[in-house]
Amino acid sequence: MGVPIVLVHGLRVSGSMWRPQVELLEGQGCTVVAPDLPGHGSRRGEEFSLGRAVDTVLEAIDGVGGRALLVGLSLGGFVSIAAAGAAPGRVAGLVAASCTAKPAQSLAQVYRIPAVLMDRLPDKGATLNERFHRLTLRDGAAEAVLDGGLAVEAATAVIDAVSEMDPLSALASYQGPVWLINGARDHFRIHEKQFFDACADGRLVNVPRAGHMVSLDQPVNFSRIVADAADVVAVRERAVEGGGGSPRAVEADGAG
C-alpha cells in the first residue's frame, strides 16, 4: 500500500475543490482525504487561525495512519508548509502549489483590499465569487468548487493570519522532499526561487497553460504530479523500513 495523501484546499473554497484529484488518485488505489479547514465548507462559522488550520491537517494525517504526503494549494499550500515545519515526522512529503509568494507582501497587495471591499457588499461578494469561478473554470471544475460553498466571510481573517507566517523558515526546517508547483500564468510565482532555495530537498515545477488554480486548470496533469510524488515518497519510506531506520530519524539526519 502506498503513502496516504492529504489534500488541503484554498481560500474561501473547501475540500470539494479536490474532487478531480480524489477521483483520479483513488482510481489508482491511493488513500486520499480532503478535510475542510476552520471557517470553510462544513466548518463555516468557525474561527480561522493558522494554528487551528495546522491542527486540522495533522488530525487528518493521524486519521490515515500518522504519516502522509501533504498536498496544499494557495491557502492550503501555506497551511501545509506550516504543518510540515511544525511536525516534520508526520509529513512524508510536501506538495505546495500556488503559494510561492511571501504572504506579508503578496496577500496584502492582492487580497486584503478586495476582501475589505467585498465585506461591504450585502452578500459579502458571494455572487461575484460564484460568477468568477463559473467563468474561469471548466469541465465540471466550477461545480467541484461551488458544491462545498464559498466562505467569502472568512477571507479577511484568513489573510490577516497567513500574512503573519514565515513560510521560508518553515520550509527550511523541513528536511523531507518538497514539490513546489505553480501554474505558468500564476501571479503567486513571484518568489518561487526563494522558496526553492529554502528547501533542503526541493523540486520546482511550472505547469504550462495553467493559472493560480492549477489543480483545476490542469486536473489530470496535476494529479499525475501528485501521483509521481506519492511514488517517490513510497519508495523512500520502503527504503527506510528495509534499512531498519525510521523516517523521523532520516529527516533528523537531513537525508529526506
CSV table of N, CA, C and O in Angstrom, one decimal, residues 60-102:
chain,number,residue,atom,x,y,z
A,60,ALA,N,-6.0,15.1,10.2
A,60,ALA,CA,-6.3,14.3,9.0
A,60,ALA,C,-5.2,13.3,8.8
A,60,ALA,O,-5.4,12.2,8.4
A,61,ILE,N,-3.9,13.7,9.0
A,61,ILE,CA,-2.8,12.8,8.8
A,61,ILE,C,-2.9,11.6,9.8
A,61,ILE,O,-2.7,10.5,9.5
A,62,ASP,N,-3.2,12.0,11.1
A,62,ASP,CA,-3.4,10.9,12.1
A,62,ASP,C,-4.5,10.0,11.7
A,62,ASP,O,-4.4,8.7,11.9
A,63,GLY,N,-5.5,10.5,11.0
A,63,GLY,CA,-6.7,9.7,10.7
A,63,GLY,C,-6.3,8.7,9.6
A,63,GLY,O,-7.1,7.7,9.4
A,64,VAL,N,-5.3,8.9,8.8
A,64,VAL,CA,-4.9,7.9,7.8
A,64,VAL,C,-3.6,7.2,8.1
A,64,VAL,O,-2.9,6.6,7.3
A,65,GLY,N,-3.2,7.2,9.4
A,65,GLY,CA,-2.1,6.4,9.9
A,65,GLY,C,-1.0,7.1,10.5
A,65,GLY,O,0.0,6.5,10.9
A,66,GLY,N,-1.0,8.4,10.5
A,66,GLY,CA,0.1,9.2,11.2
A,66,GLY,C,1.2,9.7,10.4
A,66,GLY,O,2.1,10.4,10.9
A,67,ARG,N,1.2,9.4,9.1
A,67,ARG,CA,2.2,9.9,8.2
A,67,ARG,C,1.7,9.9,6.8
A,67,ARG,O,1.1,8.9,6.3
A,68,ALA,N,1.8,11.0,6.0
A,68,ALA,CA,1.2,11.1,4.7
A,68,ALA,C,1.9,12.1,3.8
A,68,ALA,O,2.8,12.9,4.3
A,69,LEU,N,1.6,12.0,2.5
A,69,LEU,CA,2.0,13.0,1.6
A,69,LEU,C,1.0,14.2,1.7
A,69,LEU,O,-0.2,14.0,1.6
A,70,LEU,N,1.5,15.4,2.0
A,70,LEU,CA,0.7,16.5,2.2
A,70,LEU,C,0.7,17.4,1.0
A,70,LEU,O,1.7,17.8,0.5
A,71,VAL,N,-0.5,17.7,0.5
A,71,VAL,CA,-0.7,18.5,-0.8
A,71,VAL,C,-1.6,19.7,-0.5
A,71,VAL,O,-2.7,19.5,-0.1
A,72,GLY,N,-1.1,20.9,-0.7
A,72,GLY,CA,-1.9,22.0,-0.5
A,72,GLY,C,-1.8,23.0,-1.6
A,72,GLY,O,-0.8,23.2,-2.2
A,73,LEU,N,-2.9,23.8,-1.8
A,73,LEU,CA,-3.0,24.8,-2.9
A,73,LEU,C,-3.3,26.1,-2.3
A,73,LEU,O,-4.3,26.2,-1.5
A,74,SER,N,-2.6,27.2,-2.6
A,74,SER,CA,-2.8,28.5,-2.2
A,74,SER,C,-2.8,28.6,-0.7
A,74,SER,O,-1.8,28.3,-0.1
A,75,LEU,N,-3.9,29.0,-0.1
A,75,LEU,CA,-4.0,29.0,1.4
A,75,LEU,C,-3.6,27.6,1.9
A,75,LEU,O,-2.8,27.5,2.9
A,76,GLY,N,-4.1,26.5,1.3
A,76,GLY,CA,-3.7,25.2,1.7
A,76,GLY,C,-2.2,24.9,1.6
A,76,GLY,O,-1.7,24.1,2.3
A,77,GLY,N,-1.6,25.5,0.6
A,77,GLY,CA,-0.1,25.4,0.5
A,77,GLY,C,0.6,26.0,1.7
A,77,GLY,O,1.5,25.4,2.2
A,78,PHE,N,0.2,27.2,2.1
A,78,PHE,CA,0.8,27.9,3.2
A,78,PHE,C,0.5,27.1,4.5
A,78,PHE,O,1.4,26.9,5.3
A,79,VAL,N,-0.7,26.6,4.6
A,79,VAL,CA,-1.0,25.8,5.8
A,79,VAL,C,-0.2,24.5,5.8
A,79,VAL,O,0.3,24.1,6.9
A,80,SER,N,0.0,23.9,4.7
A,80,SER,CA,0.7,22.6,4.6
A,80,SER,C,2.2,22.9,4.9
A,80,SER,O,2.9,22.0,5.5
A,81,ILE,N,2.8,24.0,4.4
A,81,ILE,CA,4.1,24.3,4.7
A,81,ILE,C,4.3,24.5,6.2
A,81,ILE,O,5.3,24.0,6.8
A,82,ALA,N,3.3,25.2,6.8
A,82,ALA,CA,3.4,25.4,8.3
A,82,ALA,C,3.3,24.1,9.0
A,82,ALA,O,4.0,23.8,10.0
A,83,ALA,N,2.4,23.1,8.5
A,83,ALA,CA,2.3,21.8,9.2
A,83,ALA,C,3.6,21.0,9.1
A,83,ALA,O,4.0,20.3,10.0
A,84,ALA,N,4.2,21.1,7.9
A,84,ALA,CA,5.5,20.3,7.7
A,84,ALA,C,6.6,20.8,8.6
A,84,ALA,O,7.4,20.1,9.1
A,85,GLY,N,6.6,22.2,8.7
A,85,GLY,CA,7.6,22.7,9.6
A,85,GLY,C,7.4,22.4,11.1
A,85,GLY,O,8.3,22.2,11.9
A,86,ALA,N,6.1,22.3,11.5
A,86,ALA,CA,5.7,22.1,12.9
A,86,ALA,C,5.8,20.6,13.2
A,86,ALA,O,6.2,20.3,14.4
A,87,ALA,N,5.5,19.7,12.3
A,87,ALA,CA,5.5,18.3,12.6
A,87,ALA,C,6.1,17.5,11.4
A,87,ALA,O,5.4,16.7,10.8
A,88,PRO,N,7.4,17.7,11.2
A,88,PRO,CA,8.0,17.0,10.0
A,88,PRO,C,8.0,15.5,10.1
A,88,PRO,O,7.9,14.9,9.0
A,89,GLY,N,7.9,14.9,11.2
A,89,GLY,CA,7.9,13.4,11.3
A,89,GLY,C,6.6,12.9,10.8
A,89,GLY,O,6.5,11.7,10.6
A,90,ARG,N,5.5,13.7,10.7
A,90,ARG,CA,4.2,13.2,10.2
A,90,ARG,C,4.0,13.5,8.7
A,90,ARG,O,3.0,13.1,8.1
A,91,VAL,N,4.9,14.2,8.1
A,91,VAL,CA,4.8,14.6,6.7
A,91,VAL,C,5.9,13.9,5.9
A,91,VAL,O,7.1,14.2,5.9
A,92,ALA,N,5.4,12.9,5.2
A,92,ALA,CA,6.4,12.1,4.4
A,92,ALA,C,6.9,12.8,3.2
A,92,ALA,O,8.0,12.5,2.6
A,93,GLY,N,6.1,13.7,2.7
A,93,GLY,CA,6.5,14.6,1.5
A,93,GLY,C,5.5,15.7,1.4
A,93,GLY,O,4.4,15.6,2.0
A,94,LEU,N,5.9,16.8,0.8
A,94,LEU,CA,5.1,18.0,0.7
A,94,LEU,C,5.0,18.5,-0.7
A,94,LEU,O,6.0,18.7,-1.4
A,95,VAL,N,3.7,18.7,-1.2
A,95,VAL,CA,3.5,19.3,-2.5
A,95,VAL,C,2.8,20.6,-2.2
A,95,VAL,O,1.6,20.6,-1.7
A,96,ALA,N,3.5,21.7,-2.4
A,96,ALA,CA,3.0,23.0,-2.1
A,96,ALA,C,2.7,23.8,-3.4
A,96,ALA,O,3.6,24.1,-4.2
A,97,ALA,N,1.4,24.0,-3.8
A,97,ALA,CA,1.1,24.6,-5.1
A,97,ALA,C,0.5,26.0,-4.9
A,97,ALA,O,-0.2,26.3,-3.9
A,98,SER,N,0.9,26.8,-5.9
A,98,SER,CA,0.3,28.2,-6.0
A,98,SER,C,0.5,29.0,-4.7
A,98,SER,O,-0.4,29.7,-4.3
A,99,CYS,N,1.7,28.9,-4.1
A,99,CYS,CA,1.9,29.6,-2.8
A,99,CYS,C,3.3,30.1,-2.6
A,99,CYS,O,3.8,30.3,-1.5
A,100,THR,N,4.0,30.2,-3.8
A,100,THR,CA,5.4,30.7,-3.7
A,100,THR,C,5.5,32.2,-3.7
A,100,THR,O,6.2,32.8,-4.6
A,101,ALA,N,4.9,32.8,-2.8
A,101,ALA,CA,4.9,34.3,-2.7
A,101,ALA,C,4.9,34.6,-1.2
A,101,ALA,O,4.2,34.0,-0.4
A,102,LYS,N,5.7,35.5,-0.8
A,102,LYS,CA,5.8,35.9,0.7
A,102,LYS,C,4.4,36.5,1.0
A,102,LYS,O,4.1,37.5,0.5
